[in-house]
Amino acid sequence: MARTQLSRARTWRWRRNPLRRRSDVIEAWLVLAAWVIALVGSALAGLLAASTVGSDLARQRTERHPVAAVVTQNAPAGPSAQTLDGGHVWAPVRWQSPDGSTHLARTQVPPGAPQGTRVTVWTDTHGKLTAKPLSGGEATFQSVWTGVLVAVATAGGVAGCAQFARSRLEHRRMEQWAEEWERVDTRWGGKTG
């Protein structure tokens, strides 16, 4: 098929045509709107998500602080110790918050750490135990990938909704087509199929 014929075939819903139905025009506008919303909307949603995650992770880096803690019981060791990722085990620790209050909690320590071992824990502004914040590079990586995933999900959602609407339009067209064939067949004096 020649290039001009191919472009004419793709744009037939936009041109005047005696076979064109109202649903064809609606579908053409629907596809155009879906493309615009998918491209622009997904880009904006991705940028917004990346910005939100990035600022939240930056806030965590400013609010979380390392604090020296002391192991209050010997940490489990040997084959019976249930090690976590990185080879650490859970053990109780004690630390003081900046306001001078003492806190007790369980955290990850090296296996077999004896009572009195000093470990570093991360706390929030209230002195509660929290996870270590992500580094700047890790935070950037996470915020970028969050933005990419949100953009892809947004585009997929828009495309899925548009495809559902197109399938409903196609179903309605087929019903109209069957009704028109019924009328034509009745005029010819018979029934087909």
JSON list of C-alpha atoms in Angstrom, two decimals:
[
{"chain": "A", "resi": 1, "resn": "MET", "atom": "CA", "xyz": [0.00, 0.00, 0.00]},
{"chain": "A", "resi": 2, "resn": "ALA", "atom": "CA", "xyz": [1.42, 3.37, -0.94]},
{"chain": "A", "resi": 3, "resn": "ARG", "atom": "CA", "xyz": [2.31, 5.84, 1.78]},
{"chain": "A", "resi": 4, "resn": "THR", "atom": "CA", "xyz": [-0.53, 8.26, 0.89]},
{"chain": "A", "resi": 5, "resn": "GLN", "atom": "CA", "xyz": [-3.06, 5.44, 0.84]},
{"chain": "A", "resi": 6, "resn": "LEU", "atom": "CA", "xyz": [-1.85, 4.26, 4.25]},
{"chain": "A", "resi": 7, "resn": "SER", "atom": "CA", "xyz": [-2.15, 7.74, 5.77]},
{"chain": "A", "resi": 8, "resn": "ARG", "atom": "CA", "xyz": [-5.63, 8.11, 4.23]},
{"chain": "A", "resi": 9, "resn": "ALA", "atom": "CA", "xyz": [-6.64, 4.74, 5.67]},
{"chain": "A", "resi": 10, "resn": "ARG", "atom": "CA", "xyz": [-5.51, 5.79, 9.14]},
{"chain": "A", "resi": 11, "resn": "THR", "atom": "CA", "xyz": [-7.35, 9.12, 9.08]},
{"chain": "A", "resi": 12, "resn": "TRP", "atom": "CA", "xyz": [-10.63, 8.01, 7.53]},
{"chain": "A", "resi": 13, "resn": "ARG", "atom": "CA", "xyz": [-12.54, 8.80, 10.72]},
{"chain": "A", "resi": 14, "resn": "TRP", "atom": "CA", "xyz": [-11.53, 12.46, 10.48]},
{"chain": "A", "resi": 15, "resn": "ARG", "atom": "CA", "xyz": [-12.67, 12.97, 6.88]},
{"chain": "A", "resi": 16, "resn": "ARG", "atom": "CA", "xyz": [-16.20, 13.27, 5.56]},
{"chain": "A", "resi": 17, "resn": "ASN", "atom": "CA", "xyz": [-17.40, 9.87, 4.50]},
{"chain": "A", "resi": 18, "resn": "PRO", "atom": "CA", "xyz": [-20.93, 8.52, 3.92]},
{"chain": "A", "resi": 19, "resn": "LEU", "atom": "CA", "xyz": [-20.01, 5.32, 5.79]},
{"chain": "A", "resi": 20, "resn": "ARG", "atom": "CA", "xyz": [-18.63, 7.15, 8.80]},
{"chain": "A", "resi": 21, "resn": "ARG", "atom": "CA", "xyz": [-20.82, 6.86, 11.87]},
{"chain": "A", "resi": 22, "resn": "ARG", "atom": "CA", "xyz": [-21.07, 9.08, 14.91]},
{"chain": "A", "resi": 23, "resn": "SER", "atom": "CA", "xyz": [-19.32, 6.38, 16.96]},
{"chain": "A", "resi": 24, "resn": "ASP", "atom": "CA", "xyz": [-16.37, 6.50, 14.53]},
{"chain": "A", "resi": 25, "resn": "VAL", "atom": "CA", "xyz": [-15.90, 10.21, 15.21]},
{"chain": "A", "resi": 26, "resn": "ILE", "atom": "CA", "xyz": [-16.23, 9.64, 18.95]},
{"chain": "A", "resi": 27, "resn": "GLU", "atom": "CA", "xyz": [-13.64, 6.88, 18.75]},
{"chain": "A", "resi": 28, "resn": "ALA", "atom": "CA", "xyz": [-11.24, 9.11, 16.82]},
{"chain": "A", "resi": 29, "resn": "TRP", "atom": "CA", "xyz": [-11.52, 11.84, 19.46]},
{"chain": "A", "resi": 30, "resn": "LEU", "atom": "CA", "xyz": [-11.22, 9.25, 22.21]},
{"chain": "A", "resi": 31, "resn": "VAL", "atom": "CA", "xyz": [-7.98, 7.86, 20.78]},
{"chain": "A", "resi": 32, "resn": "LEU", "atom": "CA", "xyz": [-6.53, 11.35, 20.33]},
{"chain": "A", "resi": 33, "resn": "ALA", "atom": "CA", "xyz": [-7.48, 12.37, 23.87]},
{"chain": "A", "resi": 34, "resn": "ALA", "atom": "CA", "xyz": [-6.10, 9.12, 25.28]},
{"chain": "A", "resi": 35, "resn": "TRP", "atom": "CA", "xyz": [-2.74, 9.65, 23.57]},
{"chain": "A", "resi": 36, "resn": "VAL", "atom": "CA", "xyz": [-2.48, 13.24, 24.80]},
{"chain": "A", "resi": 37, "resn": "ILE", "atom": "CA", "xyz": [-3.52, 12.34, 28.35]},
{"chain": "A", "resi": 38, "resn": "ALA", "atom": "CA", "xyz": [-1.26, 9.28, 28.39]},
{"chain": "A", "resi": 39, "resn": "LEU", "atom": "CA", "xyz": [1.78, 11.23, 27.22]},
{"chain": "A", "resi": 40, "resn": "VAL", "atom": "CA", "xyz": [1.30, 14.47, 29.12]},
{"chain": "A", "resi": 41, "resn": "GLY", "atom": "CA", "xyz": [-0.50, 13.04, 32.16]},
{"chain": "A", "resi": 42, "resn": "SER", "atom": "CA", "xyz": [1.93, 10.20, 32.70]},
{"chain": "A", "resi": 43, "resn": "ALA", "atom": "CA", "xyz": [4.90, 12.56, 32.42]},
{"chain": "A", "resi": 44, "resn": "LEU", "atom": "CA", "xyz": [3.38, 14.96, 34.95]},
{"chain": "A", "resi": 45, "resn": "ALA", "atom": "CA", "xyz": [2.36, 12.13, 37.31]},
{"chain": "A", "resi": 46, "resn": "GLY", "atom": "CA", "xyz": [5.85, 10.63, 37.10]},
{"chain": "A", "resi": 47, "resn": "LEU", "atom": "CA", "xyz": [7.55, 13.96, 37.79]},
{"chain": "A", "resi": 48, "resn": "LEU", "atom": "CA", "xyz": [5.21, 14.68, 40.70]},
{"chain": "A", "resi": 49, "resn": "ALA", "atom": "CA", "xyz": [5.79, 11.22, 42.22]},
{"chain": "A", "resi": 50, "resn": "ALA", "atom": "CA", "xyz": [9.57, 11.49, 41.82]},
{"chain": "A", "resi": 51, "resn": "SER", "atom": "CA", "xyz": [9.57, 14.95, 43.38]},
{"chain": "A", "resi": 52, "resn": "THR", "atom": "CA", "xyz": [7.39, 13.83, 46.30]},
{"chain": "A", "resi": 53, "resn": "VAL", "atom": "CA", "xyz": [9.50, 10.75, 47.03]},
{"chain": "A", "resi": 54, "resn": "GLY", "atom": "CA", "xyz": [12.72, 12.73, 46.65]},
{"chain": "A", "resi": 55, "resn": "SER", "atom": "CA", "xyz": [11.62, 15.44, 49.10]},
{"chain": "A", "resi": 56, "resn": "ASP", "atom": "CA", "xyz": [10.34, 12.82, 51.58]},
{"chain": "A", "resi": 57, "resn": "LEU", "atom": "CA", "xyz": [13.66, 10.98, 51.49]},
{"chain": "A", "resi": 58, "resn": "ALA", "atom": "CA", "xyz": [15.57, 14.26, 51.87]},
{"chain": "A", "resi": 59, "resn": "ARG", "atom": "CA", "xyz": [13.42, 15.11, 54.89]},
{"chain": "A", "resi": 60, "resn": "GLN", "atom": "CA", "xyz": [14.23, 11.70, 56.39]},
{"chain": "A", "resi": 61, "resn": "ARG", "atom": "CA", "xyz": [17.97, 12.38, 55.97]},
{"chain": "A", "resi": 62, "resn": "THR", "atom": "CA", "xyz": [17.63, 15.62, 57.94]},
{"chain": "A", "resi": 63, "resn": "GLU", "atom": "CA", "xyz": [15.38, 14.19, 60.69]},
{"chain": "A", "resi": 64, "resn": "ARG", "atom": "CA", "xyz": [17.20, 10.91, 61.38]},
{"chain": "A", "resi": 65, "resn": "HIS", "atom": "CA", "xyz": [20.40, 10.89, 63.42]},
{"chain": "A", "resi": 66, "resn": "PRO", "atom": "CA", "xyz": [22.91, 8.20, 64.43]},
{"chain": "A", "resi": 67, "resn": "VAL", "atom": "CA", "xyz": [23.06, 7.54, 68.17]},
{"chain": "A", "resi": 68, "resn": "ALA", "atom": "CA", "xyz": [25.39, 5.31, 70.19]},
{"chain": "A", "resi": 69, "resn": "ALA", "atom": "CA", "xyz": [23.53, 2.44, 71.88]},
{"chain": "A", "resi": 70, "resn": "VAL", "atom": "CA", "xyz": [24.60, -0.36, 74.22]},
{"chain": "A", "resi": 71, "resn": "VAL", "atom": "CA", "xyz": [23.59, -4.02, 73.85]},
{"chain": "A", "resi": 72, "resn": "THR", "atom": "CA", "xyz": [21.78, -5.00, 77.08]},
{"chain": "A", "resi": 73, "resn": "GLN", "atom": "CA", "xyz": [21.88, -8.83, 76.61]},
{"chain": "A", "resi": 74, "resn": "ASN", "atom": "CA", "xyz": [24.29, -11.14, 74.86]},
{"chain": "A", "resi": 75, "resn": "ALA", "atom": "CA", "xyz": [23.23, -11.47, 71.22]},
{"chain": "A", "resi": 76, "resn": "PRO", "atom": "CA", "xyz": [22.46, -14.99, 69.94]},
{"chain": "A", "resi": 77, "resn": "ALA", "atom": "CA", "xyz": [25.34, -16.73, 68.20]},
{"chain": "A", "resi": 78, "resn": "GLY", "atom": "CA", "xyz": [26.10, -20.04, 66.55]},
{"chain": "A", "resi": 79, "resn": "PRO", "atom": "CA", "xyz": [23.98, -22.19, 64.26]},
{"chain": "A", "resi": 80, "resn": "SER", "atom": "CA", "xyz": [20.80, -21.64, 66.33]},
{"chain": "A", "resi": 81, "resn": "ALA", "atom": "CA", "xyz": [20.89, -17.84, 65.79]},
{"chain": "A", "resi": 82, "resn": "GLN", "atom": "CA", "xyz": [18.43, -16.66, 63.16]},
{"chain": "A", "resi": 83, "resn": "THR", "atom": "CA", "xyz": [20.51, -14.28, 61.08]},
{"chain": "A", "resi": 84, "resn": "LEU", "atom": "CA", "xyz": [18.94, -11.59, 58.95]},
{"chain": "A", "resi": 85, "resn": "ASP", "atom": "CA", "xyz": [20.09, -10.25, 55.62]},
{"chain": "A", "resi": 86, "resn": "GLY", "atom": "CA", "xyz": [23.63, -9.02, 56.16]},
{"chain": "A", "resi": 87, "resn": "GLY", "atom": "CA", "xyz": [24.29, -11.63, 58.87]},
{"chain": "A", "resi": 88, "resn": "HIS", "atom": "CA", "xyz": [22.87, -9.66, 61.82]},
{"chain": "A", "resi": 89, "resn": "VAL", "atom": "CA", "xyz": [20.59, -10.88, 64.64]},
{"chain": "A", "resi": 90, "resn": "TRP", "atom": "CA", "xyz": [18.01, -9.12, 66.84]},
{"chain": "A", "resi": 91, "resn": "ALA", "atom": "CA", "xyz": [19.08, -8.06, 70.33]},
{"chain": "A", "resi": 92, "resn": "PRO", "atom": "CA", "xyz": [17.87, -5.51, 72.93]},
{"chain": "A", "resi": 93, "resn": "VAL", "atom": "CA", "xyz": [19.72, -2.20, 73.13]},
{"chain": "A", "resi": 94, "resn": "ARG", "atom": "CA", "xyz": [19.57, 0.96, 75.28]},
{"chain": "A", "resi": 95, "resn": "TRP", "atom": "CA", "xyz": [20.29, 4.55, 74.24]},
{"chain": "A", "resi": 96, "resn": "GLN", "atom": "CA", "xyz": [19.64, 8.11, 75.33]},
{"chain": "A", "resi": 97, "resn": "SER", "atom": "CA", "xyz": [17.78, 10.63, 73.22]},
{"chain": "A", "resi": 98, "resn": "PRO", "atom": "CA", "xyz": [18.95, 14.26, 72.94]},
{"chain": "A", "resi": 99, "resn": "ASP", "atom": "CA", "xyz": [16.51, 15.30, 75.70]},
{"chain": "A", "resi": 100, "resn": "GLY", "atom": "CA", "xyz": [18.23, 12.85, 78.11]},
{"chain": "A", "resi": 101, "resn": "SER", "atom": "CA", "xyz": [15.49, 10.20, 78.29]},
{"chain": "A", "resi": 102, "resn": "THR", "atom": "CA", "xyz": [16.55, 6.54, 78.11]},
{"chain": "A", "resi": 103, "resn": "HIS", "atom": "CA", "xyz": [15.01, 4.24, 75.52]},
{"chain": "A", "resi": 104, "resn": "LEU", "atom": "CA", "xyz": [14.98, 0.46, 75.14]},
{"chain": "A", "resi": 105, "resn": "ALA", "atom": "CA", "xyz": [14.24, -1.47, 71.93]},
{"chain": "A", "resi": 106, "resn": "ARG", "atom": "CA", "xyz": [15.43, -4.37, 69.80]},
{"chain": "A", "resi": 107, "resn": "THR", "atom": "CA", "xyz": [17.67, -3.78, 66.81]},
{"chain": "A", "resi": 108, "resn": "GLN", "atom": "CA", "xyz": [20.04, -5.64, 64.53]},
{"chain": "A", "resi": 109, "resn": "VAL", "atom": "CA", "xyz": [23.50, -6.37, 65.93]},
{"chain": "A", "resi": 110, "resn": "PRO", "atom": "CA", "xyz": [26.36, -8.67, 64.91]},
{"chain": "A", "resi": 111, "resn": "PRO", "atom": "CA", "xyz": [25.83, -12.31, 66.00]},
{"chain": "A", "resi": 112, "resn": "GLY", "atom": "CA", "xyz": [27.36, -13.09, 69.39]},
{"chain": "A", "resi": 113, "resn": "ALA", "atom": "CA", "xyz": [27.76, -9.41, 70.40]},
{"chain": "A", "resi": 114, "resn": "PRO", "atom": "CA", "xyz": [28.31, -9.48, 74.21]},
{"chain": "A", "resi": 115, "resn": "GLN", "atom": "CA", "xyz": [26.39, -7.35, 76.67]},
{"chain": "A", "resi": 116, "resn": "GLY", "atom": "CA", "xyz": [27.85, -3.84, 76.78]},
{"chain": "A", "resi": 117, "resn": "THR", "atom": "CA", "xyz": [28.88, -3.75, 73.10]},
{"chain": "A", "resi": 118, "resn": "ARG", "atom": "CA", "xyz": [28.42, -0.33, 71.55]},
{"chain": "A", "resi": 119, "resn": "VAL", "atom": "CA", "xyz": [26.42, -0.19, 68.31]},
{"chain": "A", "resi": 120, "resn": "THR", "atom": "CA", "xyz": [25.08, 2.67, 66.25]},
{"chain": "A", "resi": 121, "resn": "VAL", "atom": "CA", "xyz": [21.32, 3.03, 65.90]},
{"chain": "A", "resi": 122, "resn": "TRP", "atom": "CA", "xyz": [19.30, 5.61, 63.99]},
{"chain": "A", "resi": 123, "resn": "THR", "atom": "CA", "xyz": [16.60, 7.65, 65.73]},
{"chain": "A", "resi": 124, "resn": "ASP", "atom": "CA", "xyz": [14.06, 10.23, 64.64]},
{"chain": "A", "resi": 125, "resn": "THR", "atom": "CA", "xyz": [13.55, 13.68, 66.18]},
{"chain": "A", "resi": 126, "resn": "HIS", "atom": "CA", "xyz": [11.55, 12.12, 69.06]},
{"chain": "A", "resi": 127, "resn": "GLY", "atom": "CA", "xyz": [14.32, 9.68, 69.93]},
{"chain": "A", "resi": 128, "resn": "LYS", "atom": "CA", "xyz": [12.43, 6.65, 68.57]},
{"chain": "A", "resi": 129, "resn": "LEU", "atom": "CA", "xyz": [14.34, 3.90, 66.79]},
{"chain": "A", "resi": 130, "resn": "THR", "atom": "CA", "xyz": [14.07, 4.10, 63.01]},
{"chain": "A", "resi": 131, "resn": "ALA", "atom": "CA", "xyz": [15.79, 2.78, 59.90]},
{"chain": "A", "resi": 132, "resn": "LYS", "atom": "CA", "xyz": [18.94, 4.34, 58.53]},
{"chain": "A", "resi": 133, "resn": "PRO", "atom": "CA", "xyz": [18.01, 6.91, 55.87]},
{"chain": "A", "resi": 134, "resn": "LEU", "atom": "CA", "xyz": [18.98, 6.28, 52.27]},
{"chain": "A", "resi": 135, "resn": "SER", "atom": "CA", "xyz": [22.10, 7.99, 50.98]},
{"chain": "A", "resi": 136, "resn": "GLY", "atom": "CA", "xyz": [21.77, 10.75, 48.40]},
{"chain": "A", "resi": 137, "resn": "GLY", "atom": "CA", "xyz": [22.49, 8.40, 45.49]},
{"chain": "A", "resi": 138, "resn": "GLU", "atom": "CA", "xyz": [20.11, 5.73, 46.77]},
{"chain": "A", "resi": 139, "resn": "ALA", "atom": "CA", "xyz": [17.40, 8.33, 47.30]},
{"chain": "A", "resi": 140, "resn": "THR", "atom": "CA", "xyz": [17.85, 9.67, 43.78]},
{"chain": "A", "resi": 141, "resn": "PHE", "atom": "CA", "xyz": [17.68, 6.15, 42.35]},
{"chain": "A", "resi": 142, "resn": "GLN", "atom": "CA", "xyz": [14.52, 5.36, 44.31]},
{"chain": "A", "resi": 143, "resn": "SER", "atom": "CA", "xyz": [12.76, 8.61, 43.43]},
{"chain": "A", "resi": 144, "resn": "VAL", "atom": "CA", "xyz": [13.60, 8.26, 39.71]},
{"chain": "A", "resi": 145, "resn": "TRP", "atom": "CA", "xyz": [12.35, 4.67, 39.57]},
{"chain": "A", "resi": 146, "resn": "THR", "atom": "CA", "xyz": [9.21, 5.61, 41.48]},
{"chain": "A", "resi": 147, "resn": "GLY", "atom": "CA", "xyz": [8.56, 8.35, 38.92]},
{"chain": "A", "resi": 148, "resn": "VAL", "atom": "CA", "xyz": [9.13, 5.92, 36.05]},
{"chain": "A", "resi": 149, "resn": "LEU", "atom": "CA", "xyz": [6.78, 3.33, 37.55]},
{"chain": "A", "resi": 150, "resn": "VAL", "atom": "CA", "xyz": [4.07, 5.91, 38.23]},
{"chain": "A", "resi": 151, "resn": "ALA", "atom": "CA", "xyz": [4.39, 7.26, 34.69]},
{"chain": "A", "resi": 152, "resn": "VAL", "atom": "CA", "xyz": [4.11, 3.78, 33.18]},
{"chain": "A", "resi": 153, "resn": "ALA", "atom": "CA", "xyz": [1.17, 2.89, 35.43]},
{"chain": "A", "resi": 154, "resn": "THR", "atom": "CA", "xyz": [-0.61, 6.13, 34.54]},
{"chain": "A", "resi": 155, "resn": "ALA", "atom": "CA", "xyz": [-0.10, 5.60, 30.82]},
{"chain": "A", "resi": 156, "resn": "GLY", "atom": "CA", "xyz": [-1.25, 1.98, 31.16]},
{"chain": "A", "resi": 157, "resn": "GLY", "atom": "CA", "xyz": [-4.34, 3.04, 33.08]},
{"chain": "A", "resi": 158, "resn": "VAL", "atom": "CA", "xyz": [-5.27, 5.63, 30.48]},
{"chain": "A", "resi": 159, "resn": "ALA", "atom": "CA", "xyz": [-4.64, 3.17, 27.65]},
{"chain": "A", "resi": 160, "resn": "GLY", "atom": "CA", "xyz": [-6.71, 0.50, 29.42]},
{"chain": "A", "resi": 161, "resn": "CYS", "atom": "CA", "xyz": [-9.63, 2.88, 29.96]},
{"chain": "A", "resi": 162, "resn": "ALA", "atom": "CA", "xyz": [-9.46, 4.03, 26.35]},
{"chain": "A", "resi": 163, "resn": "GLN", "atom": "CA", "xyz": [-9.37, 0.44, 25.10]},
{"chain": "A", "resi": 164, "resn": "PHE", "atom": "CA", "xyz": [-12.39, -0.42, 27.25]},
{"chain": "A", "resi": 165, "resn": "ALA", "atom": "CA", "xyz": [-14.30, 2.57, 25.85]},
{"chain": "A", "resi": 166, "resn": "ARG", "atom": "CA", "xyz": [-13.30, 1.58, 22.30]},
{"chain": "A", "resi": 167, "resn": "SER", "atom": "CA", "xyz": [-14.53, -1.98, 22.88]},
{"chain": "A", "resi": 168, "resn": "ARG", "atom": "CA", "xyz": [-17.89, -0.63, 24.09]},
{"chain": "A", "resi": 169, "resn": "LEU", "atom": "CA", "xyz": [-18.13, 1.56, 20.99]},
{"chain": "A", "resi": 170, "resn": "GLU", "atom": "CA", "xyz": [-17.28, -1.42, 18.79]},
{"chain": "A", "resi": 171, "resn": "HIS", "atom": "CA", "xyz": [-19.90, -3.53, 20.53]},
{"chain": "A", "resi": 172, "resn": "ARG", "atom": "CA", "xyz": [-22.51, -0.80, 19.95]},
{"chain": "A", "resi": 173, "resn": "ARG", "atom": "CA", "xyz": [-21.46, -0.52, 16.28]},
{"chain": "A", "resi": 174, "resn": "MET", "atom": "CA", "xyz": [-21.93, -4.26, 15.82]},
{"chain": "A", "resi": 175, "resn": "GLU", "atom": "CA", "xyz": [-25.41, -4.06, 17.38]},
{"chain": "A", "resi": 176, "resn": "GLN", "atom": "CA", "xyz": [-26.33, -1.19, 15.06]},
{"chain": "A", "resi": 177, "resn": "TRP", "atom": "CA", "xyz": [-24.92, -3.11, 12.12]},
{"chain": "A", "resi": 178, "resn": "ALA", "atom": "CA", "xyz": [-27.07, -6.14, 12.99]},
{"chain": "A", "resi": 179, "resn": "GLU", "atom": "CA", "xyz": [-30.18, -3.95, 13.37]},
{"chain": "A", "resi": 180, "resn": "GLU", "atom": "CA", "xyz": [-29.56, -2.35, 9.96]},
{"chain": "A", "resi": 181, "resn": "TRP", "atom": "CA", "xyz": [-29.06, -5.73, 8.30]},
{"chain": "A", "resi": 182, "resn": "GLU", "atom": "CA", "xyz": [-32.32, -6.88, 9.90]},
{"chain": "A", "resi": 183, "resn": "ARG", "atom": "CA", "xyz": [-34.14, -3.90, 8.33]},
{"chain": "A", "resi": 184, "resn": "VAL", "atom": "CA", "xyz": [-32.52, -4.44, 4.93]},
{"chain": "A", "resi": 185, "resn": "ASP", "atom": "CA", "xyz": [-33.28, -8.15, 4.98]},
{"chain": "A", "resi": 186, "resn": "THR", "atom": "CA", "xyz": [-36.91, -7.50, 5.89]},
{"chain": "A", "resi": 187, "resn": "ARG", "atom": "CA", "xyz": [-37.23, -5.10, 2.92]},
{"chain": "A", "resi": 188, "resn": "TRP", "atom": "CA", "xyz": [-35.88, -7.77, 0.58]},
{"chain": "A", "resi": 189, "resn": "GLY", "atom": "CA", "xyz": [-38.57, -10.13, 1.80]},
{"chain": "A", "resi": 190, "resn": "GLY", "atom": "CA", "xyz": [-36.48, -12.74, 3.51]},
{"chain": "A", "resi": 191, "resn": "LYS", "atom": "CA", "xyz": [-34.31, -13.59, 6.41]},
{"chain": "A", "resi": 192, "resn": "THR", "atom": "CA", "xyz": [-30.60, -14.28, 6.12]},
{"chain": "A", "resi": 193, "resn": "GLY", "atom": "CA", "xyz": [-28.51, -16.43, 8.42]}
]
